[in-house]
Short mmCIF file of C-alpha atoms and ligand atoms in Angstrom, two decimals:
data_model
loop_
_atom_site.label_atom_id
_atom_site.label_comp_id
_atom_site.label_asym_id
_atom_site.label_seq_id
_atom_site.Cartn_x
_atom_site.Cartn_y
_atom_site.Cartn_z
CA MET A 1 131.42 138.27 103.99
CA PRO A 2 127.86 137.93 102.61
CA ASP A 3 127.43 137.72 98.33
CA PRO A 4 125.23 140.75 97.58
CA PHE A 5 125.00 139.46 93.99
CA GLU A 6 123.58 136.24 94.36
CA ASN A 7 119.71 136.97 93.45
CA ALA A 8 121.01 138.75 90.33
CA ARG A 9 123.51 136.08 89.38
CA LEU A 10 120.69 133.60 89.69
CA LYS A 11 117.97 135.45 87.97
CA ARG A 12 119.81 137.50 85.39
CA GLY A 13 123.57 136.88 85.17
CA ILE A 14 124.05 140.28 84.59
CA ALA A 15 123.41 143.88 86.25
CA GLU A 16 123.94 147.67 85.47
CA VAL A 17 125.63 150.09 87.87
CA GLY A 18 126.02 153.44 86.78
CA ASN A 19 129.40 155.11 87.18
CA GLN A 20 130.41 158.81 85.85
CA ASN A 21 128.35 158.65 82.40
CA ASP A 22 129.98 155.47 81.51
CA PRO A 23 127.49 152.69 82.66
CA VAL A 24 128.90 149.17 83.38
CA GLN A 25 127.39 145.71 82.77
CA LEU A 26 128.39 143.59 85.50
CA LEU A 27 128.85 139.87 84.38
CA LEU A 28 128.24 137.88 87.22
CA ARG A 29 128.36 134.13 86.47
CA HIS A 30 131.55 132.19 86.86
CA LYS A 31 131.16 130.76 83.25
CA ASP A 32 130.68 134.14 81.46
CA VAL A 33 133.52 135.79 83.36
CA ARG A 34 135.98 133.56 82.19
CA LYS A 35 134.56 133.13 78.24
CA THR A 36 134.63 136.84 78.24
CA ALA A 37 138.32 137.49 79.70
CA HIS A 38 139.41 134.89 77.17
CA ASN A 39 137.43 136.73 74.41
CA TYR A 40 139.87 140.07 74.15
CA LYS A 41 138.78 140.82 70.60
CA THR A 42 135.41 141.62 71.72
CA PHE A 43 136.01 142.71 75.21
CA LYS A 44 139.17 144.57 75.31
CA SER A 45 141.68 146.41 77.96
CA GLY A 46 143.48 148.50 75.56
CA ALA A 47 140.72 151.37 76.02
CA LYS A 48 141.58 154.79 77.22
CA PRO A 49 143.73 154.50 80.42
CA GLY A 50 141.58 154.18 83.33
CA ARG A 51 138.45 153.07 81.89
CA ILE A 52 138.87 149.78 82.48
CA VAL A 53 138.65 149.92 85.94
CA VAL A 54 135.29 150.73 87.99
CA PRO A 55 135.10 153.41 89.50
CA SER A 56 136.60 154.50 86.28
CA GLU A 57 139.94 156.58 86.36
CA VAL A 58 139.89 158.16 83.05
CA ASN A 59 139.64 161.94 85.07
CA ILE A 60 142.56 161.11 86.94
CA ARG A 61 145.07 159.55 84.98
CA GLU A 62 146.77 159.48 81.56
CA THR A 63 149.40 156.75 81.71
CA ARG A 64 148.62 153.62 80.17
CA GLN A 65 149.39 150.57 82.98
CA ILE A 66 151.29 148.17 81.62
CA PRO A 67 150.82 145.07 80.48
CA PHE A 68 147.19 145.61 82.40
CA GLU A 69 146.06 148.02 79.97
CA LEU A 70 147.13 146.48 76.33
CA ASP A 71 145.82 143.42 74.47
CA PRO A 72 147.22 140.48 72.69
CA PRO A 73 149.56 140.08 71.14
CA ILE A 74 151.26 143.08 72.08
CA HIS A 75 150.15 142.53 75.81
CA GLY A 76 151.86 139.41 75.70
CA VAL A 77 155.25 140.40 74.29
CA TYR A 78 155.37 143.34 77.59
CA ARG A 79 153.99 140.79 79.68
CA ALA A 80 156.84 138.29 78.92
CA ALA A 81 159.42 141.01 79.33
CA VAL A 82 158.53 142.01 83.13
CA GLU A 83 157.16 138.73 84.42
CA PRO A 84 160.50 137.12 85.43
CA TRP A 85 160.95 139.75 87.79
CA PHE A 86 157.76 139.35 89.46
CA LYS A 87 158.21 135.45 89.37
CA ARG A 88 161.48 136.27 91.88
CA ALA A 89 158.72 135.99 94.53
CA LEU A 90 158.56 132.17 94.06
CA GLN A 91 162.21 131.62 95.05
CA SER A 92 163.07 130.30 98.64
CA GLU A 93 165.30 133.41 99.30
CA TYR A 94 162.43 135.73 98.57
CA ALA A 95 160.38 133.57 101.05
CA GLU A 96 163.16 133.89 103.45
CA LYS A 97 163.43 137.44 103.41
CA LEU A 98 159.66 137.75 103.83
CA LYS A 99 159.49 135.33 107.02
CA VAL A 100 161.97 137.68 108.78
CA LEU A 101 160.08 140.99 107.76
CA ILE A 102 156.55 139.11 108.83
CA ASP A 103 158.13 138.01 112.04
CA ALA A 104 159.45 141.41 113.34
CA LEU A 105 155.82 142.74 112.49
CA ILE A 106 154.13 140.03 114.53
CA GLU A 107 156.38 140.27 117.48
CA GLU A 108 156.16 143.76 117.36
CA SER A 109 152.13 143.65 117.42
CA LEU A 110 152.27 141.15 120.13
CA GLU A 111 153.82 143.65 122.51
CA LYS A 112 150.78 145.77 121.98
CA ASP A 113 147.53 145.85 124.19
CA SER A 114 145.53 147.01 121.58
CA LEU A 115 146.51 147.01 117.52
CA GLU A 116 144.33 148.89 114.75
CA VAL A 117 145.07 145.87 111.99
CA ILE A 118 144.87 148.12 109.04
CA GLU A 119 146.91 151.08 109.84
CA GLU A 120 149.61 149.06 112.32
CA PHE A 121 149.70 146.00 110.32
CA ALA A 122 148.18 145.51 106.69
CA LEU A 123 149.60 148.77 105.14
CA VAL A 124 152.80 148.08 106.94
CA LEU A 125 153.28 144.65 105.92
CA GLN A 126 151.94 145.65 102.55
CA SER A 127 154.91 148.47 102.19
CA ARG A 128 157.32 146.51 103.63
CA ALA A 129 156.68 143.51 101.24
CA LEU A 130 156.93 146.06 98.55
CA THR A 131 160.26 146.47 99.37
CA LEU A 132 161.46 142.84 98.29
CA LEU A 133 159.28 143.18 95.25
CA LEU A 134 160.93 146.12 94.22
CA ASN A 135 164.38 145.29 95.52
CA ILE A 136 165.26 148.59 97.23
CA PRO A 137 165.96 149.69 100.78
CA TYR A 138 163.42 148.39 103.50
CA GLU A 139 163.67 152.28 104.61
CA GLU A 140 161.78 153.19 101.79
CA SER A 141 158.63 151.46 103.16
CA GLU A 142 157.94 154.60 105.63
CA THR A 143 157.48 156.70 102.74
CA TRP A 144 154.61 154.66 101.56
CA ILE A 145 153.43 153.83 105.18
CA SER A 146 152.66 157.54 105.24
CA TRP A 147 150.37 157.88 102.00
CA GLY A 148 148.09 155.96 104.31
CA THR A 149 146.13 152.92 102.65
CA HIS A 150 144.39 154.45 99.41
CA VAL A 151 146.45 155.70 96.16
CA PHE A 152 143.65 156.51 93.88
CA ARG A 153 141.18 156.56 96.78
CA SER A 154 140.89 159.06 100.07
CA GLU A 155 138.56 158.61 102.78
CA GLU A 156 136.05 161.81 101.23
CA THR A 157 136.30 160.84 97.67
CA ALA A 158 136.15 157.75 95.78
CA LEU A 159 138.57 158.96 93.26
CA ASP A 160 141.13 161.25 94.31
CA GLY A 161 142.98 163.05 91.45
CA GLU A 162 145.44 165.08 94.32
CA LYS A 163 146.19 161.59 95.93
CA ALA A 164 147.36 160.08 92.78
CA LYS A 165 149.54 162.80 91.64
CA ILE A 166 151.49 161.98 95.04
CA LEU A 167 152.30 158.56 93.31
CA TYR A 168 152.82 159.90 89.92
CA ASP A 169 155.47 162.34 91.06
CA TYR A 170 157.22 160.16 93.68
CA ILE A 171 157.50 157.45 90.65
CA ASP A 172 159.06 160.20 88.30
CA VAL A 173 161.56 161.07 90.96
CA GLN A 174 162.84 157.35 91.48
CA ILE A 175 162.92 157.13 87.61
CA ASP A 176 165.05 160.18 87.46
CA LYS A 177 167.13 158.94 90.37
CA ALA A 178 167.73 155.03 88.75
CA LEU A 179 168.20 156.85 85.46
CA LYS A 180 171.56 158.68 87.09
CA ASN A 181 172.30 156.03 89.72
CA PRO A 182 171.15 152.40 87.77
CA GLY A 183 170.88 149.57 90.37
CA GLU A 184 169.51 146.22 91.08
CA ASP A 185 165.90 147.20 91.65
CA LEU A 186 162.68 147.39 89.43
CA TYR A 187 162.95 150.76 88.12
CA SER A 188 166.66 150.03 86.91
CA VAL A 189 165.53 146.95 85.78
CA LEU A 190 162.54 148.23 83.66
CA LEU A 191 164.52 150.78 82.02
CA ASN A 192 167.13 148.55 80.72
CA THR A 193 163.90 146.07 79.44
CA GLU A 194 163.85 145.91 76.03
CA VAL A 195 160.59 144.92 74.20
CA GLU A 196 160.84 143.80 70.11
CA GLY A 197 164.33 145.32 70.25
CA LYS A 198 163.56 148.71 71.70
CA LYS A 199 163.93 150.11 75.31
CA LEU A 200 160.84 150.82 77.56
CA THR A 201 160.27 154.58 77.21
CA ARG A 202 160.06 156.40 80.11
CA GLU A 203 155.96 156.19 80.22
CA GLU A 204 156.04 152.76 79.69
CA VAL A 205 158.36 152.23 82.87
CA LYS A 206 155.81 154.67 84.58
CA GLY A 207 152.89 152.53 83.61
CA VAL A 208 154.28 149.31 84.91
CA MET A 209 155.29 151.23 88.16
CA VAL A 210 151.93 152.63 89.15
CA LEU A 211 150.33 149.25 88.13
CA THR A 212 152.95 147.74 90.72
CA PHE A 213 152.18 150.16 93.38
CA ALA A 214 147.93 150.71 92.85
CA GLY A 215 147.06 146.98 91.76
CA GLY A 216 148.61 145.54 95.31
CA ARG A 217 147.95 148.03 97.41
CA ASP A 218 144.08 147.82 98.91
CA THR A 219 144.08 144.57 97.72
CA VAL A 220 146.68 143.21 99.49
CA ILE A 221 145.68 145.22 102.67
CA ASN A 222 142.05 144.09 102.67
CA THR A 223 143.07 140.27 102.33
CA VAL A 224 145.46 140.51 105.09
CA THR A 225 142.87 142.47 107.43
CA ASN A 226 140.12 140.12 106.34
CA ALA A 227 142.44 136.95 107.12
CA VAL A 228 143.15 138.42 110.88
CA ALA A 229 139.30 139.14 111.21
CA TYR A 230 138.68 135.41 110.11
CA LEU A 231 141.14 133.90 112.53
CA ALA A 232 140.14 136.12 115.33
CA GLU A 233 136.43 134.51 114.92
CA HIS A 234 137.86 130.78 114.09
CA GLN A 235 140.35 130.27 116.09
CA GLU A 236 140.41 126.65 115.66
CA ALA A 237 142.23 127.43 112.15
CA LEU A 238 144.78 128.84 113.81
CA LYS A 239 145.55 125.53 115.59
CA ARG A 240 144.94 123.27 112.23
CA PHE A 241 147.51 125.73 110.55
CA ARG A 242 149.98 124.47 113.26
CA LYS A 243 148.72 120.63 113.12
CA GLU A 244 148.63 120.56 109.17
CA PRO A 245 151.01 123.09 107.57
CA GLU A 246 150.45 121.30 104.57
CA ILE A 247 146.75 122.94 103.91
CA ILE A 248 148.16 126.43 104.34
CA ALA A 249 148.52 126.57 100.30
CA LYS A 250 144.90 125.80 100.00
CA ALA A 251 143.59 128.24 102.50
CA VAL A 252 145.45 130.80 100.68
CA GLU A 253 143.39 130.24 97.83
CA GLU A 254 140.29 129.75 99.56
CA MET A 255 140.52 133.03 101.57
CA ILE A 256 141.35 134.66 98.19
CA ARG A 257 137.81 133.09 96.49
CA TYR A 258 136.07 134.05 99.28
CA PHE A 259 137.20 137.44 100.17
CA SER A 260 137.93 138.55 96.53
CA PRO A 261 140.00 141.34 97.06
CA LEU A 262 139.37 142.75 93.77
CA THR A 263 135.64 142.85 93.15
CA GLN A 264 135.65 143.38 89.67
CA MET A 265 137.59 144.50 86.06
CA GLY A 266 136.14 146.21 83.11
CA ARG A 267 136.75 145.48 79.70
CA VAL A 268 135.45 147.68 76.71
CA VAL A 269 133.32 146.17 74.17
CA THR A 270 134.24 146.81 70.65
CA GLU A 271 131.11 145.61 68.40
CA ASP A 272 128.03 145.03 69.49
CA THR A 273 127.33 141.43 71.06
CA GLN A 274 125.50 139.24 73.52
CA VAL A 275 126.62 137.74 76.87
CA CYS A 276 124.33 135.03 78.65
CA GLU A 277 121.31 136.10 76.05
CA HIS A 278 121.77 140.12 76.76
CA ALA A 279 122.39 142.51 74.06
CA ILE A 280 125.52 144.52 74.87
CA LYS A 281 126.32 147.90 72.48
CA ALA A 282 129.88 148.43 70.72
CA ASN A 283 131.81 150.98 72.98
CA THR A 284 130.05 150.29 76.31
CA ARG A 285 131.77 148.76 79.34
CA VAL A 286 131.15 145.02 80.84
CA SER A 287 133.18 143.88 83.86
CA LEU A 288 134.25 140.67 85.05
CA CYS A 289 132.75 140.51 88.07
CA TRP A 290 135.08 138.22 89.88
CA ALA A 291 133.76 138.53 93.32
CA SER A 292 130.56 137.13 92.26
CA ALA A 293 132.06 134.30 90.02
CA ASN A 294 133.89 133.58 92.99
CA ARG A 295 130.53 132.50 94.92
CA ASP A 296 128.80 130.72 92.06
CA ALA A 297 127.08 127.91 93.40
CA SER A 298 127.49 125.92 90.08
CA VAL A 299 131.03 125.49 90.52
CA PHE A 300 131.92 125.88 94.09
CA GLU A 301 129.74 123.66 96.83
CA ASN A 302 128.94 125.72 99.73
CA PRO A 303 130.35 128.79 98.37
CA ASN A 304 129.65 131.55 101.15
CA GLU A 305 131.44 129.16 103.48
CA ILE A 306 135.65 128.93 103.96
CA VAL A 307 136.13 125.64 103.51
CA LEU A 308 140.33 125.95 104.54
CA ASP A 309 141.47 122.70 102.19
CA ARG A 310 138.88 123.27 99.55
CA GLN A 311 140.06 120.67 97.03
CA ILE A 312 139.08 121.79 93.61
CA ASN A 313 139.00 125.65 93.52
CA PRO A 314 138.90 127.02 89.89
CA HIS A 315 138.39 130.42 91.50
CA VAL A 316 139.11 134.19 89.75
CA GLY A 317 140.19 136.01 92.53
CA PHE A 318 143.56 136.96 90.78
CA GLY A 319 141.54 137.13 87.56
CA PHE A 320 141.23 134.93 84.52
CA SER A 321 143.24 134.14 81.13
CA HIS A 322 145.76 136.72 79.57
CA HIS A 323 145.38 139.06 82.29
CA ASN A 324 145.56 137.43 85.25
CA CYS A 325 147.10 139.09 88.26
CA LEU A 326 151.01 139.47 87.53
CA GLY A 327 151.70 140.21 91.24
CA ALA A 328 149.81 136.79 92.50
CA HIS A 329 152.97 134.94 93.49
CA HIS A 330 153.84 137.89 95.88
CA ALA A 331 150.61 138.09 96.97
CA ARG A 332 150.23 134.04 97.35
CA GLN A 333 153.85 133.98 99.45
CA ILE A 334 152.98 136.84 101.78
CA MET A 335 149.76 135.07 102.69
CA LYS A 336 151.34 131.45 102.94
CA VAL A 337 154.35 133.18 105.24
CA LEU A 338 151.55 135.34 107.34
CA LEU A 339 149.09 132.37 108.19
CA GLY A 340 152.05 129.99 108.87
CA THR A 341 153.84 132.65 111.36
CA LEU A 342 150.45 133.73 112.87
CA ALA A 343 149.88 130.00 113.65
CA GLU A 344 153.47 129.75 115.10
CA LYS A 345 152.86 132.67 116.68
CA VAL A 346 149.50 133.85 118.03
CA ALA A 347 147.20 131.44 120.16
CA LYS A 348 144.13 133.63 119.47
CA ILE A 349 143.20 136.94 118.56
CA GLU A 350 140.80 138.86 120.45
CA ILE A 351 138.73 141.66 118.49
CA PHE A 352 137.47 145.08 120.27
CA ASP A 353 136.04 147.50 117.70
CA TYR A 354 135.61 147.44 114.15
CA LYS A 355 133.83 149.20 111.07
CA GLU A 356 132.78 147.45 108.18
CA ASN A 357 134.31 148.89 104.73
CA ILE A 358 131.28 148.68 102.10
CA GLU A 359 131.57 149.23 98.67
CA ASP A 360 128.59 150.99 96.96
CA LEU A 361 127.60 149.84 93.41
CA ASP A 362 124.53 151.17 93.28
CA GLU A 363 122.12 148.28 94.08
CA PHE A 364 124.90 145.96 95.37
CA LYS A 365 126.69 147.25 98.58
CA ARG A 366 129.69 144.80 99.26
CA LYS A 367 131.94 144.20 102.16
CA VAL A 368 135.44 144.53 101.22
CA GLY A 369 136.99 144.81 104.59
CA TYR A 370 137.37 147.11 106.92
CA ASP A 371 137.94 150.73 107.82
CA TYR A 372 139.05 149.74 110.92
CA LEU A 373 139.63 146.70 113.02
CA LYS A 374 141.00 146.79 116.54
CA VAL A 375 142.18 143.48 118.15
CA LYS A 376 144.77 142.02 120.31
CA PHE A 377 147.28 139.19 119.52
CA HIS A 378 147.66 136.79 122.46
CA LYS A 379 150.84 134.76 122.20
CA THR A 380 151.56 131.16 122.01
CA ILE A 381 152.72 129.48 125.27
CA ASP A 382 155.68 127.08 123.98
C1 EMZ B 401 144.80 149.33 88.68
C2 EMZ B 401 143.75 148.13 89.39
C3 EMZ B 401 144.43 147.11 89.13
C4 EMZ B 401 143.99 150.79 89.09
C5 EMZ B 401 144.64 144.75 89.36
O1 EMZ B 401 144.00 145.78 89.54
O2 EMZ B 401 143.96 148.31 90.96
C6 EMZ B 401 143.21 149.34 91.21
O3 EMZ B 401 143.42 149.75 92.70
C7 EMZ B 401 144.00 150.67 90.54
O4 EMZ B 401 143.12 151.84 91.10
O5 EMZ B 401 144.55 151.81 88.26
O6 EMZ B 401 145.95 149.45 88.86
#
């Protein structure tokens, strides 16, 4: 996966892209990205809902995503309230349940002569795994699978308000159900969560739920699909994971660095300022370009190569500082179990056909994954 930002990163460190009359200055260097992520006073997340996302979502939603679109100190209070739930992904029972689910999906896939990885594998895996994160019945994944890969995006338009409405209406119905019949699921838990002595409002619960659904969807789907494509092209990696399972955790970090499933995340500038000697005006947008920072050669040796056991890997693929990814534990667990199980059951992956998915950011065209990827999984002989 090529790095479209290299030249601009080396020459200027910053680049402007237009977006719905609200242009964004992309910060491209690892150092600037990390520094800016820390400085929440000058570079805020608590702007108009949707504005820190690139492309902007201000025209398709009003709900503030929580804790993502808040700033410290209140951000930390909400984050602390929801974080223990997301850390369940670290428990061994959680990993065991994921293993059962991934085993079954790989077994199913091995029986197919041709497998379209996005629709039949990555989307299915993401949706089934999400039932664990939400702690709801497995069957619910069928509904999410039927939505297709994009929640706020569709094939035709980058931002699809109609599609977003499906998710919003769905979440409303689920919140009503949990209000009537509280259980052990995330909706019920959130409806009972207190922040500063007050229960979360319905709108706040919705804000956490939308983030849980949207933030981990195309990102996880692309990571899974890119990993399958990589393993198809590097058969020796499967063999290596079989022999040295202890490197899998490192390989997961390295894939997150290299694939950078979320290209960037914006901030709104609160005062006239400067980043790497470029003036930035108040009330404009900058973005922390994780994908560029993750290929910064001043930090990563051989940045354009996947080094499966890379020793020092300060990547920002899950973001950085206060806002680092809440779903990262879940995502890492999925990827660890996936790589381990593929190594166990699959000898090689053959690619038949593919179409790359290229994100269009004006002068930068970035491969983020595939529109489709047709493969065959071949069994290991034991
Ligand atoms: C927002 C974002 C969060 C946004 C960590 O990223 O993910 C995007 O895919 C969504 O469109 O609304 O949730």
